[in-house]
XYZ file of C-alpha atoms in Angstrom:
320
model
C -50.213 132.192 109.028
C -53.183 132.305 106.654
C -55.947 134.745 107.468
C -59.358 133.197 108.112
C -61.482 133.548 104.982
C -65.121 133.864 105.938
C -66.741 134.162 102.525
C -64.779 133.810 99.300
C -67.326 135.852 97.409
C -67.076 138.779 99.775
C -63.427 138.802 100.768
C -62.012 138.243 104.210
C -63.107 139.466 107.607
C -59.991 139.864 109.709
C -58.607 142.345 112.172
C -55.130 142.875 113.539
C -54.186 142.767 117.193
C -54.072 146.547 117.517
C -57.597 146.840 116.142
C -58.875 144.452 118.776
C -57.273 146.498 121.514
C -58.714 149.742 120.127
C -62.227 148.305 119.980
C -61.947 146.942 123.489
C -63.244 143.754 125.028
C -66.119 141.719 123.717
C -69.282 142.943 125.425
C -70.952 139.693 126.468
C -71.840 138.040 129.740
C -69.335 136.282 131.963
C -70.772 132.917 130.903
C -69.753 131.098 127.740
C -66.013 131.797 127.736
C -65.349 129.337 124.921
C -68.291 130.757 122.997
C -66.615 134.155 123.113
C -63.381 132.678 121.825
C -65.133 130.814 118.993
C -67.098 133.904 118.003
C -64.027 136.115 118.040
C -61.441 133.745 116.548
C -62.510 134.374 112.972
C -61.828 138.082 113.368
C -58.325 137.709 114.831
C -55.030 137.454 112.981
C -51.459 136.656 113.841
C -50.499 135.912 117.437
C -53.962 136.530 118.902
C -55.457 134.062 116.445
C -52.898 131.417 117.451
C -53.818 131.847 121.108
C -57.528 131.431 120.320
C -56.915 128.303 118.248
C -54.757 126.765 120.976
C -57.339 127.457 123.681
C -60.122 125.937 121.566
C -58.053 122.876 120.642
C -57.694 121.832 124.311
C -59.600 124.051 126.765
C -58.889 121.876 129.790
C -55.134 122.013 129.163
C -55.351 125.778 128.709
C -57.145 126.086 132.046
C -54.294 124.216 133.754
C -51.439 126.083 132.043
C -49.588 129.078 133.428
C -49.439 132.203 131.295
C -45.855 131.340 130.315
C -46.815 127.777 129.375
C -49.746 128.928 127.241
C -47.513 131.476 125.516
C -44.917 128.800 124.716
C -47.487 126.282 123.461
C -49.165 128.844 121.211
C -45.870 130.267 119.961
C -46.607 133.717 121.366
C -45.591 135.761 124.415
C -47.080 136.439 127.860
C -47.864 139.987 126.712
C -49.906 138.591 123.823
C -51.800 136.307 126.221
C -52.664 139.356 128.341
C -53.910 141.243 125.270
C -55.954 138.207 124.245
C -57.580 138.118 127.689
C -58.576 141.776 127.381
C -59.991 141.155 123.903
C -62.144 138.364 125.357
C -63.444 140.604 128.158
C -61.219 139.527 131.066
C -59.005 141.685 133.223
C -56.218 139.126 133.257
C -55.156 135.563 132.633
C -56.331 134.305 136.022
C -59.913 135.285 135.191
C -59.707 133.561 131.803
C -58.381 130.345 133.361
C -61.122 130.294 135.979
C -63.786 130.896 133.341
C -62.559 128.074 131.110
C -62.205 125.688 134.053
C -65.732 126.430 135.259
C -67.208 125.991 131.786
C -65.458 122.719 130.984
C -66.436 121.407 134.406
C -70.115 122.269 133.851
C -70.080 120.648 130.420
C -68.519 117.458 131.738
C -71.003 117.187 134.613
C -73.914 117.797 132.211
C -72.866 114.775 130.173
C -72.680 116.414 126.709
C -68.920 116.508 126.204
C -68.516 114.135 123.270
C -65.291 114.742 121.337
C -66.854 117.144 118.850
C -63.455 118.024 117.459
C -63.136 114.530 115.949
C -63.956 114.240 112.264
C -66.774 111.872 111.302
C -65.255 109.012 109.355
C -66.890 107.110 106.428
C -66.993 103.907 108.472
C -68.453 105.419 111.647
C -71.680 103.722 112.804
C -74.790 105.877 112.778
C -74.925 105.733 116.570
C -71.560 107.521 116.693
C -72.651 110.032 114.037
C -75.842 110.742 115.983
C -73.883 111.347 119.195
C -71.529 113.652 117.304
C -74.363 115.724 115.819
C -76.236 115.976 119.124
C -73.071 117.021 120.959
C -72.225 119.649 118.341
C -75.756 121.068 118.290
C -75.940 121.078 122.085
C -72.671 122.978 122.332
C -73.848 125.444 119.685
C -77.104 126.014 121.585
C -75.284 126.626 124.859
C -72.838 128.972 123.130
C -75.687 130.865 121.478
C -77.472 131.279 124.804
C -74.250 132.684 126.274
C -73.661 135.098 123.392
C -77.221 136.295 122.819
C -78.069 139.755 124.129
C -81.667 139.496 125.353
C -81.970 143.272 125.395
C -81.430 143.198 121.619
C -84.090 140.494 121.262
C -86.444 142.714 123.276
C -85.764 145.695 120.995
C -86.352 143.583 117.889
C -89.600 142.161 119.292
C -90.946 145.623 120.132
C -90.062 146.878 116.650
C -91.711 143.925 114.890
C -94.803 144.045 117.120
C -95.394 147.649 116.083
C -94.348 147.334 112.442
C -96.662 147.888 109.490
C -94.670 145.315 107.516
C -91.642 143.110 108.039
C -89.194 142.099 105.316
C -86.875 139.138 105.867
C -83.797 138.775 103.665
C -81.496 135.784 103.232
C -79.765 133.668 100.620
C -79.339 129.900 100.298
C -79.658 128.198 103.719
C -80.385 131.518 105.402
C -83.359 131.934 103.067
C -84.851 128.701 104.438
C -84.498 130.007 107.973
C -86.100 133.295 106.907
C -89.072 131.490 105.392
C -89.663 129.707 108.705
C -89.767 133.057 110.490
C -92.073 134.563 107.865
C -94.473 131.629 108.250
C -94.512 131.980 112.043
C -95.145 135.717 111.954
C -97.918 135.379 109.382
C -99.720 132.888 111.626
C -100.077 135.560 114.320
C -101.164 138.332 111.978
C -97.845 140.094 111.332
C -97.511 141.255 107.729
C -94.200 139.626 106.842
C -92.476 138.671 103.591
C -89.347 136.603 103.003
C -87.083 137.436 100.062
C -84.125 135.491 98.672
C -84.013 136.948 95.142
C -81.983 140.160 95.336
C -84.027 141.994 92.664
C -87.340 141.244 94.345
C -85.847 141.939 97.749
C -84.450 145.304 96.725
C -87.772 146.328 95.175
C -89.628 145.388 98.354
C -87.042 147.078 100.574
C -87.451 150.285 98.590
C -91.107 150.422 99.681
C -90.309 150.216 103.393
C -90.305 153.263 105.620
C -90.136 154.472 109.185
C -92.002 152.031 111.412
C -91.224 149.011 109.215
C -88.664 146.313 110.029
C -86.080 144.528 107.877
C -84.367 141.372 109.132
C -81.198 140.179 107.363
C -79.964 136.632 107.992
C -76.396 135.567 107.197
C -74.152 133.416 109.374
C -70.984 135.017 108.021
C -72.516 138.465 107.777
C -70.694 138.738 104.446
C -73.397 137.773 101.930
C -73.484 140.662 99.467
C -77.094 140.261 98.386
C -78.369 140.250 101.970
C -76.237 143.277 102.828
C -77.566 145.148 99.784
C -81.195 144.417 100.636
C -80.777 145.397 104.280
C -78.911 148.564 103.260
C -81.768 149.564 100.955
C -84.253 149.080 103.792
C -82.021 151.108 106.090
C -81.843 153.949 103.586
C -85.662 154.129 103.597
C -85.814 154.538 107.378
C -86.798 150.987 108.371
C -85.481 149.467 111.597
C -82.832 146.919 110.593
C -82.049 143.666 112.396
C -79.132 141.314 111.671
C -79.003 137.625 112.630
C -75.379 136.537 112.257
C -72.548 134.609 113.842
C -70.103 137.505 113.465
C -70.969 140.606 115.526
C -68.412 142.781 113.704
C -69.327 141.676 110.179
C -70.548 144.130 107.513
C -74.153 142.995 108.010
C -73.946 143.514 111.768
C -72.309 146.919 111.408
C -75.145 147.994 109.120
C -77.971 146.895 111.434
C -79.657 148.811 114.246
C -80.139 145.577 116.224
C -77.779 142.565 116.173
C -78.710 139.031 117.248
C -75.663 136.766 117.531
C -75.648 132.987 117.124
C -72.934 130.381 117.526
C -72.196 127.233 115.525
C -70.176 124.046 115.924
C -69.036 122.569 112.625
C -68.734 118.824 112.016
C -67.898 116.774 108.936
C -70.298 117.634 106.080
C -71.837 120.345 108.299
C -69.684 123.471 108.037
C -70.443 126.544 110.114
C -73.132 127.877 107.773
C -75.097 124.609 108.015
C -74.472 123.908 111.688
C -75.665 127.438 112.490
C -79.188 126.670 111.264
C -80.529 125.186 114.496
C -79.206 128.008 116.692
C -80.650 130.506 114.191
C -84.047 128.852 114.413
C -83.916 128.888 118.212
C -83.168 132.617 118.276
C -85.919 133.337 115.754
C -88.341 131.169 117.747
C -87.505 133.243 120.803
C -88.071 136.426 118.816
C -91.373 135.101 117.427
C -92.661 134.221 120.914
C -91.559 137.628 122.191
C -93.569 139.283 119.403
C -96.590 137.094 120.193
C -96.364 138.081 123.875
C -96.422 141.753 122.958
C -99.397 141.349 120.622
C -101.150 138.718 122.697
C -104.816 139.379 121.923
C -104.234 140.016 118.226
C -101.812 137.085 117.936
C -104.134 134.687 119.749
C -107.097 135.612 117.551
C -105.045 135.375 114.357
C -103.561 132.024 115.324
C -107.028 130.647 116.075
C -108.436 131.849 112.739
C -105.517 130.498 110.717
C -105.788 127.148 112.475
C -109.517 126.974 111.748
C -108.935 127.868 108.095
C -106.808 124.769 107.482
C -108.605 122.449 109.882
C -110.846 121.068 107.114
C -107.770 119.734 105.282
C -106.733 117.439 108.106
C -107.563 113.783 107.805
C -110.480 112.701 109.991
C -109.664 110.361 112.856
C -109.829 106.767 111.754
C -109.536 107.725 108.088
C -106.519 106.282 106.237
C -104.203 109.077 105.163
């Protein structure tokens, strides 16, 4: 079996079965069973990884199977299935089955269970492509809501609300997401900067201190430049926040606060791209939480910034 390679520029992010057992179960809510499996699958190897892949390939069949049947279909053993259940936060296989059955039933009744495992073909009509994208994004949003620790969002919001300055680090697509957050924070009077160039980012991080905040964005949590910039901020005493899809990635392990997102890849939209909408949702939540905690200041700043650009809007009835 080939280990899952998260980022070719930064090596692989894998763990063996014993490591999973030593770390203990995934600390997330009882909702979003399949979200837990998706989030954890990339960090598993060997037999545990095969169990995760089999469960994700056909959740409804997994929910109907006995522990012996699931072991046979995944080419593992009942003992491995039990260890997998513990790694996913369940006491035993019965709890896992019930969780999967409940989740697949809710999804089916909600009407958003399009076959998102199917590849988009060159000849597919746009109506089919649209359904596929909406289904994938909807699943990713639901998974993100299940994985997200709101207590961590609260901690990040309090830190940003009281910060003298906020640095946001990201590369490539993550940089675009970071710029959105920087724009939102600036509108409510938070001194925020977004950096994608590692030299500029490192120089800015070096000027941070206690009371400042640094936010690093990387779906894989493996992007070297983002890790370096966040590490520099951490070394200066700033509060560090990671937004990532991998809660045990190097970026997450470095950060004081970790915000986890999910993704659902489709053709031409690998994980890093499909994670963008969930990332924006989490950052929108964080932005609103900051605005709530700085209400008077935020309201006044938003009003002034809106008035400043109001003169550049086309007058009603004037051709644009």
